[in-house]
PDB file of C-alpha atoms and ligand atoms in Angstrom:
ATOM      1  CA  MET A   1       8.411   6.200 -34.151  1.00  0.00           C
ATOM      2  CA  GLY A   2       9.747   4.619 -30.900  1.00  0.00           C
ATOM      3  CA  GLN A   3       7.530   2.468 -28.657  1.00  0.00           C
ATOM      4  CA  SER A   4       5.495   4.386 -26.090  1.00  0.00           C
ATOM      5  CA  VAL A   5       6.400   3.854 -22.437  1.00  0.00           C
ATOM      6  CA  ILE A   6       3.164   1.866 -22.127  1.00  0.00           C
ATOM      7  CA  GLU A   7       4.191  -0.470 -24.959  1.00  0.00           C
ATOM      8  CA  GLN A   8       7.700  -0.787 -23.490  1.00  0.00           C
ATOM      9  CA  ALA A   9       6.226  -1.695 -20.090  1.00  0.00           C
ATOM     10  CA  ALA A  10       3.870  -4.230 -21.702  1.00  0.00           C
ATOM     11  CA  ALA A  11       6.781  -5.782 -23.621  1.00  0.00           C
ATOM     12  CA  ARG A  12       8.849  -6.070 -20.449  1.00  0.00           C
ATOM     13  CA  LEU A  13       5.973  -7.713 -18.598  1.00  0.00           C
ATOM     14  CA  ARG A  14       5.451 -10.171 -21.445  1.00  0.00           C
ATOM     15  CA  GLN A  15       9.172 -11.099 -21.333  1.00  0.00           C
ATOM     16  CA  SER A  16       9.299 -11.427 -17.523  1.00  0.00           C
ATOM     17  CA  SER A  17       8.543 -14.689 -15.742  1.00  0.00           C
ATOM     18  CA  ARG A  18       8.487 -13.479 -12.126  1.00  0.00           C
ATOM     19  CA  ALA A  19       7.035  -9.961 -11.992  1.00  0.00           C
ATOM     20  CA  VAL A  20       5.935  -8.478  -8.668  1.00  0.00           C
ATOM     21  CA  ALA A  21       4.196  -5.201  -7.803  1.00  0.00           C
ATOM     22  CA  LEU A  22       5.002  -2.893  -4.879  1.00  0.00           C
ATOM     23  CA  THR A  23       2.286  -0.316  -4.200  1.00  0.00           C
ATOM     24  CA  GLY A  24       1.861   2.749  -2.030  1.00  0.00           C
ATOM     25  CA  ALA A  25      -0.812   5.312  -1.218  1.00  0.00           C
ATOM     26  CA  GLY A  26      -0.692   6.778  -4.730  1.00  0.00           C
ATOM     27  CA  ILE A  27      -2.543   3.770  -6.197  1.00  0.00           C
ATOM     28  CA  SER A  28      -5.566   4.536  -3.982  1.00  0.00           C
ATOM     29  CA  VAL A  29      -5.690   8.289  -4.639  1.00  0.00           C
ATOM     30  CA  GLU A  30      -8.085   7.689  -7.541  1.00  0.00           C
ATOM     31  CA  SER A  31     -10.288   5.762  -5.062  1.00  0.00           C
ATOM     32  CA  GLY A  32     -10.669   8.969  -3.064  1.00  0.00           C
ATOM     33  CA  ILE A  33      -8.064   8.246  -0.372  1.00  0.00           C
ATOM     34  CA  PRO A  34      -5.465  11.059  -0.254  1.00  0.00           C
ATOM     35  CA  ASP A  35      -1.847   9.898  -0.018  1.00  0.00           C
ATOM     36  CA  PHE A  36       0.448  11.016   2.814  1.00  0.00           C
ATOM     37  CA  ARG A  37       3.103  13.380   1.468  1.00  0.00           C
ATOM     38  CA  SER A  38       1.589  15.069  -1.590  1.00  0.00           C
ATOM     39  CA  PRO A  39       0.035  18.544  -1.162  1.00  0.00           C
ATOM     40  CA  GLY A  40      -3.269  17.940   0.669  1.00  0.00           C
ATOM     41  CA  GLY A  41      -2.004  14.544   1.842  1.00  0.00           C
ATOM     42  CA  LEU A  42      -2.794  13.137   5.317  1.00  0.00           C
ATOM     43  CA  TRP A  43       0.501  14.324   6.831  1.00  0.00           C
ATOM     44  CA  SER A  44      -0.265  17.898   5.746  1.00  0.00           C
ATOM     45  CA  LYS A  45      -3.380  17.712   7.933  1.00  0.00           C
ATOM     46  CA  TYR A  46      -1.923  15.676  10.833  1.00  0.00           C
ATOM     47  CA  ASP A  47       1.670  15.929  12.069  1.00  0.00           C
ATOM     48  CA  PRO A  48       3.069  12.364  11.656  1.00  0.00           C
ATOM     49  CA  LEU A  49       5.127  12.769  14.851  1.00  0.00           C
ATOM     50  CA  GLU A  50       2.011  13.594  16.873  1.00  0.00           C
ATOM     51  CA  TYR A  51      -0.436  11.234  15.130  1.00  0.00           C
ATOM     52  CA  GLY A  52       1.555   8.524  13.329  1.00  0.00           C
ATOM     53  CA  ASP A  53       3.972   7.297  15.973  1.00  0.00           C
ATOM     54  CA  ILE A  54       3.262   4.489  18.460  1.00  0.00           C
ATOM     55  CA  ARG A  55       4.747   6.597  21.293  1.00  0.00           C
ATOM     56  CA  SER A  56       2.269   9.410  20.614  1.00  0.00           C
ATOM     57  CA  PHE A  57      -0.554   6.835  20.438  1.00  0.00           C
ATOM     58  CA  ARG A  58       0.431   5.461  23.866  1.00  0.00           C
ATOM     59  CA  MET A  59       0.766   8.978  25.330  1.00  0.00           C
ATOM     60  CA  ASN A  60      -2.626  10.152  24.072  1.00  0.00           C
ATOM     61  CA  PRO A  61      -4.682   7.449  22.297  1.00  0.00           C
ATOM     62  CA  GLY A  62      -7.830   9.630  22.286  1.00  0.00           C
ATOM     63  CA  LYS A  63      -6.073  12.310  20.229  1.00  0.00           C
ATOM     64  CA  VAL A  64      -4.632   9.831  17.723  1.00  0.00           C
ATOM     65  CA  TRP A  65      -8.056   8.200  17.365  1.00  0.00           C
ATOM     66  CA  ARG A  66      -9.412  11.497  16.037  1.00  0.00           C
ATOM     67  CA  MET A  67      -7.138  11.011  13.000  1.00  0.00           C
ATOM     68  CA  LEU A  68      -7.913   7.283  12.868  1.00  0.00           C
ATOM     69  CA  VAL A  69     -11.660   7.992  12.703  1.00  0.00           C
ATOM     70  CA  ASP A  70     -11.006  10.401   9.819  1.00  0.00           C
ATOM     71  CA  MET A  71      -8.891   7.760   8.027  1.00  0.00           C
ATOM     72  CA  ASP A  72     -11.471   5.091   8.766  1.00  0.00           C
ATOM     73  CA  ARG A  73     -14.217   7.096   7.090  1.00  0.00           C
ATOM     74  CA  MET A  74     -12.111   7.459   3.915  1.00  0.00           C
ATOM     75  CA  LEU A  75     -11.186   3.770   3.895  1.00  0.00           C
ATOM     76  CA  HIS A  76     -14.792   2.772   4.473  1.00  0.00           C
ATOM     77  CA  ASP A  77     -16.165   4.769   1.523  1.00  0.00           C
ATOM     78  CA  ALA A  78     -13.402   3.793  -0.928  1.00  0.00           C
ATOM     79  CA  ARG A  79     -13.807   1.344  -3.825  1.00  0.00           C
ATOM     80  CA  PRO A  80     -11.049  -0.269  -5.934  1.00  0.00           C
ATOM     81  CA  ASN A  81     -10.157   1.778  -9.043  1.00  0.00           C
ATOM     82  CA  PRO A  82      -9.003   0.594 -12.512  1.00  0.00           C
ATOM     83  CA  ALA A  83      -5.379   0.424 -11.289  1.00  0.00           C
ATOM     84  CA  HIS A  84      -6.305  -2.155  -8.615  1.00  0.00           C
ATOM     85  CA  TYR A  85      -8.336  -4.163 -11.141  1.00  0.00           C
ATOM     86  CA  ALA A  86      -5.495  -4.017 -13.674  1.00  0.00           C
ATOM     87  CA  LEU A  87      -3.041  -5.594 -11.204  1.00  0.00           C
ATOM     88  CA  ALA A  88      -5.599  -8.272 -10.299  1.00  0.00           C
ATOM     89  CA  SER A  89      -6.067  -9.013 -14.005  1.00  0.00           C
ATOM     90  CA  LEU A  90      -2.297  -9.283 -14.605  1.00  0.00           C
ATOM     91  CA  GLU A  91      -2.108 -11.794 -11.727  1.00  0.00           C
ATOM     92  CA  ARG A  92      -5.082 -13.739 -13.067  1.00  0.00           C
ATOM     93  CA  GLU A  93      -3.351 -13.909 -16.480  1.00  0.00           C
ATOM     94  CA  GLY A  94      -0.164 -15.259 -14.842  1.00  0.00           C
ATOM     95  CA  LEU A  95       1.856 -12.103 -15.641  1.00  0.00           C
ATOM     96  CA  LEU A  96       2.178 -10.976 -12.016  1.00  0.00           C
ATOM     97  CA  LYS A  97       3.137 -13.160  -9.044  1.00  0.00           C
ATOM     98  CA  GLY A  98       1.539 -10.876  -6.486  1.00  0.00           C
ATOM     99  CA  VAL A  99       1.353  -7.469  -4.812  1.00  0.00           C
ATOM    100  CA  ILE A 100       3.321  -6.139  -1.849  1.00  0.00           C
ATOM    101  CA  THR A 101       1.373  -3.154  -0.520  1.00  0.00           C
ATOM    102  CA  GLN A 102       2.123  -0.466   2.043  1.00  0.00           C
ATOM    103  CA  ASN A 103      -1.598   0.373   2.066  1.00  0.00           C
ATOM    104  CA  VAL A 104      -4.006  -0.727   4.794  1.00  0.00           C
ATOM    105  CA  ASP A 105      -7.178  -0.256   2.682  1.00  0.00           C
ATOM    106  CA  SER A 106      -7.697  -3.898   1.465  1.00  0.00           C
ATOM    107  CA  LEU A 107      -8.531  -2.524  -2.027  1.00  0.00           C
ATOM    108  CA  HIS A 108      -6.199  -4.975  -3.794  1.00  0.00           C
ATOM    109  CA  GLN A 109      -8.079  -7.929  -2.316  1.00  0.00           C
ATOM    110  CA  ARG A 110     -11.429  -6.296  -3.089  1.00  0.00           C
ATOM    111  CA  ALA A 111     -10.306  -5.920  -6.730  1.00  0.00           C
ATOM    112  CA  GLY A 112      -9.592  -9.661  -6.847  1.00  0.00           C
ATOM    113  CA  SER A 113      -5.833  -9.826  -6.183  1.00  0.00           C
ATOM    114  CA  ARG A 114      -5.030 -13.154  -4.556  1.00  0.00           C
ATOM    115  CA  THR A 115      -1.405 -12.835  -3.400  1.00  0.00           C
ATOM    116  CA  VAL A 116      -1.286  -9.622  -1.366  1.00  0.00           C
ATOM    117  CA  VAL A 117       1.418  -8.981   1.241  1.00  0.00           C
ATOM    118  CA  GLU A 118       0.221  -6.262   3.629  1.00  0.00           C
ATOM    119  CA  PHE A 119       3.591  -4.816   4.632  1.00  0.00           C
ATOM    120  CA  HIS A 120       2.075  -2.237   6.999  1.00  0.00           C
ATOM    121  CA  GLY A 121      -0.796  -4.384   8.279  1.00  0.00           C
ATOM    122  CA  HIS A 122      -4.464  -3.645   7.581  1.00  0.00           C
ATOM    123  CA  GLY A 123      -7.534  -1.930   8.968  1.00  0.00           C
ATOM    124  CA  ARG A 124      -9.949  -4.915   8.934  1.00  0.00           C
ATOM    125  CA  THR A 125      -9.427  -5.688  12.641  1.00  0.00           C
ATOM    126  CA  ALA A 126      -8.303  -3.872  15.773  1.00  0.00           C
ATOM    127  CA  ARG A 127      -6.553  -5.138  18.898  1.00  0.00           C
ATOM    128  CA  CYS A 128      -6.193  -4.099  22.494  1.00  0.00           C
ATOM    129  CA  ASP A 129      -2.873  -2.379  23.088  1.00  0.00           C
ATOM    130  CA  GLN A 130      -2.798  -3.869  26.592  1.00  0.00           C
ATOM    131  CA  CYS A 131      -4.074  -7.486  26.422  1.00  0.00           C
ATOM    132  CA  GLY A 132      -3.894  -8.022  22.652  1.00  0.00           C
ATOM    133  CA  ARG A 133      -7.538  -9.107  22.259  1.00  0.00           C
ATOM    134  CA  GLU A 134      -8.516  -8.725  18.590  1.00  0.00           C
ATOM    135  CA  VAL A 135     -11.915  -7.706  17.230  1.00  0.00           C
ATOM    136  CA  PRO A 136     -13.303  -7.002  13.752  1.00  0.00           C
ATOM    137  CA  ARG A 137     -13.173  -3.282  12.869  1.00  0.00           C
ATOM    138  CA  GLU A 138     -16.977  -3.162  12.780  1.00  0.00           C
ATOM    139  CA  ALA A 139     -17.161  -4.216  16.468  1.00  0.00           C
ATOM    140  CA  LEU A 140     -15.470  -0.987  17.559  1.00  0.00           C
ATOM    141  CA  LYS A 141     -17.731   1.688  19.093  1.00  0.00           C
ATOM    142  CA  LEU A 142     -16.263   5.061  18.124  1.00  0.00           C
ATOM    143  CA  GLN A 143     -18.520   7.364  20.154  1.00  0.00           C
ATOM    144  CA  ASP A 144     -15.996   7.678  22.990  1.00  0.00           C
ATOM    145  CA  LEU A 145     -12.360   7.869  21.950  1.00  0.00           C
ATOM    146  CA  PRO A 146     -10.237   5.893  22.412  1.00  0.00           C
ATOM    147  CA  PRO A 147     -12.456   2.815  22.086  1.00  0.00           C
ATOM    148  CA  ARG A 148     -11.558   0.563  25.002  1.00  0.00           C
ATOM    149  CA  CYS A 149     -11.241  -3.188  25.481  1.00  0.00           C
ATOM    150  CA  GLY A 150     -13.072  -5.052  28.268  1.00  0.00           C
ATOM    151  CA  CYS A 151      -9.745  -5.048  30.122  1.00  0.00           C
ATOM    152  CA  GLY A 152      -9.721  -1.249  30.007  1.00  0.00           C
ATOM    153  CA  GLY A 153      -6.855  -1.040  27.515  1.00  0.00           C
ATOM    154  CA  PRO A 154      -7.126   1.263  24.454  1.00  0.00           C
ATOM    155  CA  MET A 155      -7.957  -0.468  21.153  1.00  0.00           C
ATOM    156  CA  ARG A 156      -5.655   0.214  18.194  1.00  0.00           C
ATOM    157  CA  PRO A 157      -5.937  -0.636  14.467  1.00  0.00           C
ATOM    158  CA  ASN A 158      -3.910  -3.599  13.212  1.00  0.00           C
ATOM    159  CA  PHE A 159      -1.645  -1.501  11.090  1.00  0.00           C
ATOM    160  CA  VAL A 160       1.936  -0.449  11.705  1.00  0.00           C
ATOM    161  CA  PHE A 161       2.667   2.902  13.378  1.00  0.00           C
ATOM    162  CA  PHE A 162       6.026   4.647  13.026  1.00  0.00           C
ATOM    163  CA  GLY A 163       8.311   3.279  15.710  1.00  0.00           C
ATOM    164  CA  GLU A 164       6.980  -0.271  15.243  1.00  0.00           C
ATOM    165  CA  GLY A 165       8.405  -3.236  13.338  1.00  0.00           C
ATOM    166  CA  ILE A 166       6.985  -4.751  10.167  1.00  0.00           C
ATOM    167  CA  PRO A 167       4.927  -7.936  10.834  1.00  0.00           C
ATOM    168  CA  ARG A 168       7.558 -10.698  10.570  1.00  0.00           C
ATOM    169  CA  SER A 169       5.641 -12.934   8.152  1.00  0.00           C
ATOM    170  CA  ALA A 170       4.905  -9.979   5.858  1.00  0.00           C
ATOM    171  CA  TYR A 171       8.574  -8.931   5.854  1.00  0.00           C
ATOM    172  CA  LEU A 172       9.813 -12.442   5.083  1.00  0.00           C
ATOM    173  CA  GLN A 173       7.260 -12.993   2.324  1.00  0.00           C
ATOM    174  CA  ALA A 174       7.989  -9.616   0.715  1.00  0.00           C
ATOM    175  CA  ALA A 175      11.763 -10.160   0.866  1.00  0.00           C
ATOM    176  CA  HIS A 176      11.300 -13.625  -0.669  1.00  0.00           C
ATOM    177  CA  MET A 177       9.221 -12.157  -3.527  1.00  0.00           C
ATOM    178  CA  VAL A 178      11.536  -9.247  -4.395  1.00  0.00           C
ATOM    179  CA  GLU A 179      14.713 -11.313  -4.129  1.00  0.00           C
ATOM    180  CA  ARG A 180      13.344 -13.675  -6.800  1.00  0.00           C
ATOM    181  CA  CYS A 181      11.530 -11.235  -9.072  1.00  0.00           C
ATOM    182  CA  ASP A 182      12.885 -10.305 -12.514  1.00  0.00           C
ATOM    183  CA  LEU A 183      10.623  -7.242 -12.785  1.00  0.00           C
ATOM    184  CA  LEU A 184       9.309  -4.944 -10.052  1.00  0.00           C
ATOM    185  CA  LEU A 185       6.361  -2.663 -10.828  1.00  0.00           C
ATOM    186  CA  VAL A 186       6.598   0.180  -8.290  1.00  0.00           C
ATOM    187  CA  VAL A 187       3.280   2.041  -8.173  1.00  0.00           C
ATOM    188  CA  GLY A 188       2.318   5.152  -6.236  1.00  0.00           C
ATOM    189  CA  THR A 189       4.967   5.312  -3.533  1.00  0.00           C
ATOM    190  CA  SER A 190       7.423   8.088  -2.674  1.00  0.00           C
ATOM    191  CA  ALA A 191       9.824   5.306  -1.634  1.00  0.00           C
ATOM    192  CA  THR A 192      10.858   7.323   1.420  1.00  0.00           C
ATOM    193  CA  VAL A 193       9.746   5.038   4.277  1.00  0.00           C
ATOM    194  CA  ALA A 194      12.016   2.158   5.307  1.00  0.00           C
ATOM    195  CA  PRO A 195      12.100  -0.800   5.209  1.00  0.00           C
ATOM    196  CA  ALA A 196       9.562  -0.777   2.322  1.00  0.00           C
ATOM    197  CA  SER A 197      11.841   1.665   0.469  1.00  0.00           C
ATOM    198  CA  HIS A 198      14.600  -0.975   0.572  1.00  0.00           C
ATOM    199  CA  LEU A 199      12.553  -3.514  -1.401  1.00  0.00           C
ATOM    200  CA  PRO A 200      13.201  -1.970  -4.858  1.00  0.00           C
ATOM    201  CA  LEU A 201      16.921  -1.812  -4.056  1.00  0.00           C
ATOM    202  CA  MET A 202      16.887  -5.486  -3.054  1.00  0.00           C
ATOM    203  CA  ALA A 203      15.205  -6.354  -6.359  1.00  0.00           C
ATOM    204  CA  LYS A 204      17.560  -4.141  -8.368  1.00  0.00           C
ATOM    205  CA  SER A 205      20.650  -5.631  -6.701  1.00  0.00           C
ATOM    206  CA  ARG A 206      19.512  -9.031  -8.037  1.00  0.00           C
ATOM    207  CA  GLY A 207      19.114  -7.742 -11.586  1.00  0.00           C
ATOM    208  CA  ALA A 208      15.383  -7.010 -11.649  1.00  0.00           C
ATOM    209  CA  PHE A 209      14.010  -4.441 -14.116  1.00  0.00           C
ATOM    210  CA  ILE A 210      12.285  -1.564 -12.280  1.00  0.00           C
ATOM    211  CA  ILE A 211       9.179   0.006 -13.798  1.00  0.00           C
ATOM    212  CA  GLU A 212       7.891   3.006 -11.814  1.00  0.00           C
ATOM    213  CA  VAL A 213       4.337   4.327 -12.188  1.00  0.00           C
ATOM    214  CA  ASN A 214       4.035   7.754 -10.563  1.00  0.00           C
ATOM    215  CA  PRO A 215       3.075  11.161 -11.991  1.00  0.00           C
ATOM    216  CA  ASN A 216       6.025  12.573 -10.027  1.00  0.00           C
ATOM    217  CA  GLU A 217       9.683  11.653  -9.685  1.00  0.00           C
ATOM    218  CA  THR A 218      10.672   9.966  -6.434  1.00  0.00           C
ATOM    219  CA  GLU A 219      13.754   8.871  -4.500  1.00  0.00           C
ATOM    220  CA  LEU A 220      13.935   5.907  -6.891  1.00  0.00           C
ATOM    221  CA  THR A 221      13.495   7.517 -10.269  1.00  0.00           C
ATOM    222  CA  ALA A 222      16.935   8.928 -11.081  1.00  0.00           C
ATOM    223  CA  ALA A 223      19.006   6.255  -9.338  1.00  0.00           C
ATOM    224  CA  HIS A 224      17.182   2.957  -9.768  1.00  0.00           C
ATOM    225  CA  THR A 225      14.176   3.124 -12.111  1.00  0.00           C
ATOM    226  CA  ASP A 226      14.664   1.621 -15.591  1.00  0.00           C
ATOM    227  CA  LEU A 227      11.334   2.797 -17.042  1.00  0.00           C
ATOM    228  CA  HIS A 228       9.294   5.671 -15.551  1.00  0.00           C
ATOM    229  CA  LEU A 229       5.625   6.018 -16.494  1.00  0.00           C
ATOM    230  CA  ALA A 230       4.907   9.573 -15.334  1.00  0.00           C
ATOM    231  CA  LEU A 231       1.146   8.914 -15.288  1.00  0.00           C
ATOM    232  CA  PRO A 232      -1.589   8.295 -12.712  1.00  0.00           C
ATOM    233  CA  ALA A 233      -1.822   4.565 -11.927  1.00  0.00           C
ATOM    234  CA  GLY A 234      -5.509   4.480 -12.889  1.00  0.00           C
ATOM    235  CA  GLN A 235      -4.455   5.470 -16.425  1.00  0.00           C
ATOM    236  CA  ALA A 236      -1.121   3.684 -16.820  1.00  0.00           C
ATOM    237  CA  LEU A 237      -1.956   0.198 -15.510  1.00  0.00           C
ATOM    238  CA  PRO A 238      -5.177  -0.359 -17.529  1.00  0.00           C
ATOM    239  CA  ALA A 239      -3.299   0.923 -20.621  1.00  0.00           C
ATOM    240  CA  ILE A 240      -0.592  -1.697 -20.049  1.00  0.00           C
ATOM    241  CA  VAL A 241      -3.236  -4.438 -19.716  1.00  0.00           C
ATOM    242  CA  SER A 242      -4.860  -3.417 -22.985  1.00  0.00           C
ATOM    243  CA  ALA A 243      -1.440  -3.054 -24.710  1.00  0.00           C
ATOM    244  CA  LEU A 244      -1.006  -6.734 -23.758  1.00  0.00           C
ATOM    245  CA  GLY A 245      -4.258  -7.468 -25.548  1.00  0.00           C
ATOM    246  CA  LEU A 246      -5.903  -8.531 -22.299  1.00  0.00           C
ATOM    247  CA  ALA A 247      -9.170  -7.559 -20.647  1.00  0.00           C
ATOM    248  CA  ILE A 248      -9.532  -6.037 -17.204  1.00  0.00           C
ATOM    249  CA  HIS A 249     -11.689  -8.102 -14.878  1.00  0.00           C
ATOM    250  CA  THR A 250     -13.704  -5.741 -12.668  1.00  0.00           C
ATOM    251  CA  GLU A 251     -15.850  -8.282 -10.841  1.00  0.00           C
ATOM    252  CA  GLY A 252     -13.242  -8.392  -8.044  1.00  0.00           C
ATOM    253  CA  LYS A 253     -14.790  -9.437  -4.695  1.00  0.00           C
TER     254      LYS A 253
HETATM  255  N1  APR B 301      -1.029   7.321  -9.372  1.00  0.00           N
HETATM  256  C1  APR B 301       0.250   6.971  -9.057  1.00  0.00           C
HETATM  257  N2  APR B 301       0.985   7.611  -8.104  1.00  0.00           N
HETATM  258  C2  APR B 301       0.403   8.650  -7.477  1.00  0.00           C
HETATM  259  C3  APR B 301      -0.919   9.073  -7.760  1.00  0.00           C
HETATM  260  C4  APR B 301      -1.647   8.359  -8.758  1.00  0.00           C
HETATM  261  N3  APR B 301      -2.898   8.671  -9.082  1.00  0.00           N
HETATM  262  N4  APR B 301      -1.216  10.134  -6.955  1.00  0.00           N
HETATM  263  C5  APR B 301      -0.099  10.368  -6.201  1.00  0.00           C
HETATM  264  N5  APR B 301       0.870   9.479  -6.514  1.00  0.00           N
HETATM  265  C6  APR B 301       2.218   9.350  -5.935  1.00  0.00           C
HETATM  266  C7  APR B 301       2.815  10.631  -5.391  1.00  0.00           C
HETATM  267  O1  APR B 301       3.501  11.347  -6.402  1.00  0.00           O
HETATM  268  C8  APR B 301       3.776  10.106  -4.313  1.00  0.00           C
HETATM  269  O2  APR B 301       5.087   9.908  -4.859  1.00  0.00           O
HETATM  270  O3  APR B 301       2.138   8.467  -4.845  1.00  0.00           O
HETATM  271  C9  APR B 301       3.192   8.738  -3.922  1.00  0.00           C
HETATM  272  C10 APR B 301       2.618   8.664  -2.517  1.00  0.00           C
HETATM  273  O4  APR B 301       3.671   8.820  -1.623  1.00  0.00           O
HETATM  274  P1  APR B 301       3.379   8.903  -0.038  1.00  0.00           P
HETATM  275  O5  APR B 301       2.285   9.835   0.212  1.00  0.00           O
HETATM  276  O6  APR B 301       4.698   9.136   0.602  1.00  0.00           O
HETATM  277  O7  APR B 301       2.802   7.451   0.296  1.00  0.00           O
HETATM  278  P2  APR B 301       3.627   6.087   0.509  1.00  0.00           P
HETATM  279  O8  APR B 301       4.861   6.057  -0.292  1.00  0.00           O
HETATM  280  O9  APR B 301       2.670   4.984   0.334  1.00  0.00           O
HETATM  281  O10 APR B 301       3.991   6.208   2.079  1.00  0.00           O
HETATM  282  C11 APR B 301       4.688   5.149   2.664  1.00  0.00           C
HETATM  283  O11 APR B 301       4.473   6.137   4.841  1.00  0.00           O
HETATM  284  O12 APR B 301       3.066   7.436   5.997  1.00  0.00           O
HETATM  285  C12 APR B 301       3.578   6.186   5.944  1.00  0.00           C
HETATM  286  O13 APR B 301       2.711   4.089   6.611  1.00  0.00           O
HETATM  287  C13 APR B 301       2.500   5.138   5.718  1.00  0.00           C
HETATM  288  O14 APR B 301       2.437   3.326   4.122  1.00  0.00           O
HETATM  289  C14 APR B 301       2.757   4.681   4.290  1.00  0.00           C
HETATM  290  C15 APR B 301       4.236   4.956   4.111  1.00  0.00           C
END
């Protein structure tokens, strides 16, 4: 009987010396945060052109903050799930160099991951869109929207809106990691949003083995994925860790 996809993935990880993970919203679905493009996802509730673009934020920050408050509530209540802990355990065991995430929920760090590149920023702080003053997320008063800075400018979360560039240091670090990896574990992303969607292609073009963990097929699956685990991340990643004979550390942070 052939090896299961879980055993094949575990064997590939054991053979690799520079494995990296790239994650998207799908890894946090089992933490209670809906993704963006699946049925019932955030973009089915809010039009991304009206709520996700920096131009729409600048035209009507109060309106966009209604979505941001909704997102904030979900992020606030979420806890890491076994998929986050599994990646942190693989890193702790020296089998994963780090995680590049498109998520702004800080759940990788809370699960104990140490090398986390936040490609789309994070929600831990906010900054004034006018003077740039930065404050911790908790300092924001959300009674009147948009929350305003002392200078009168609207505050905005420190994550990337459509129409904005990727933070330079995050882009350079992510490119450095994928250009040198020999295995890329792509978890819970539709791989439709550039430039994050280019990262697997950069890895592939340098000979990396692509393992995709996603219950559904994506833009990557047919063309670039070498091994597709059509399973929820919260099931697949812990199974890989145990197939490696390792334990999952759930103490996190
Ligand atoms: N485990 C693994 N994958 C899952 C799970 C799960 N439990 N649940 C859903 N998925 C998959 C879906 O099948 C889908 O392919 O996760 C993917 C999520 O895709 P998107 O919603 O498009 O999210 P993502 O790829 O992270 O979006 C990229 O777009 O909206 C912007 O800035 C936002 O960072 C985001 C970027």
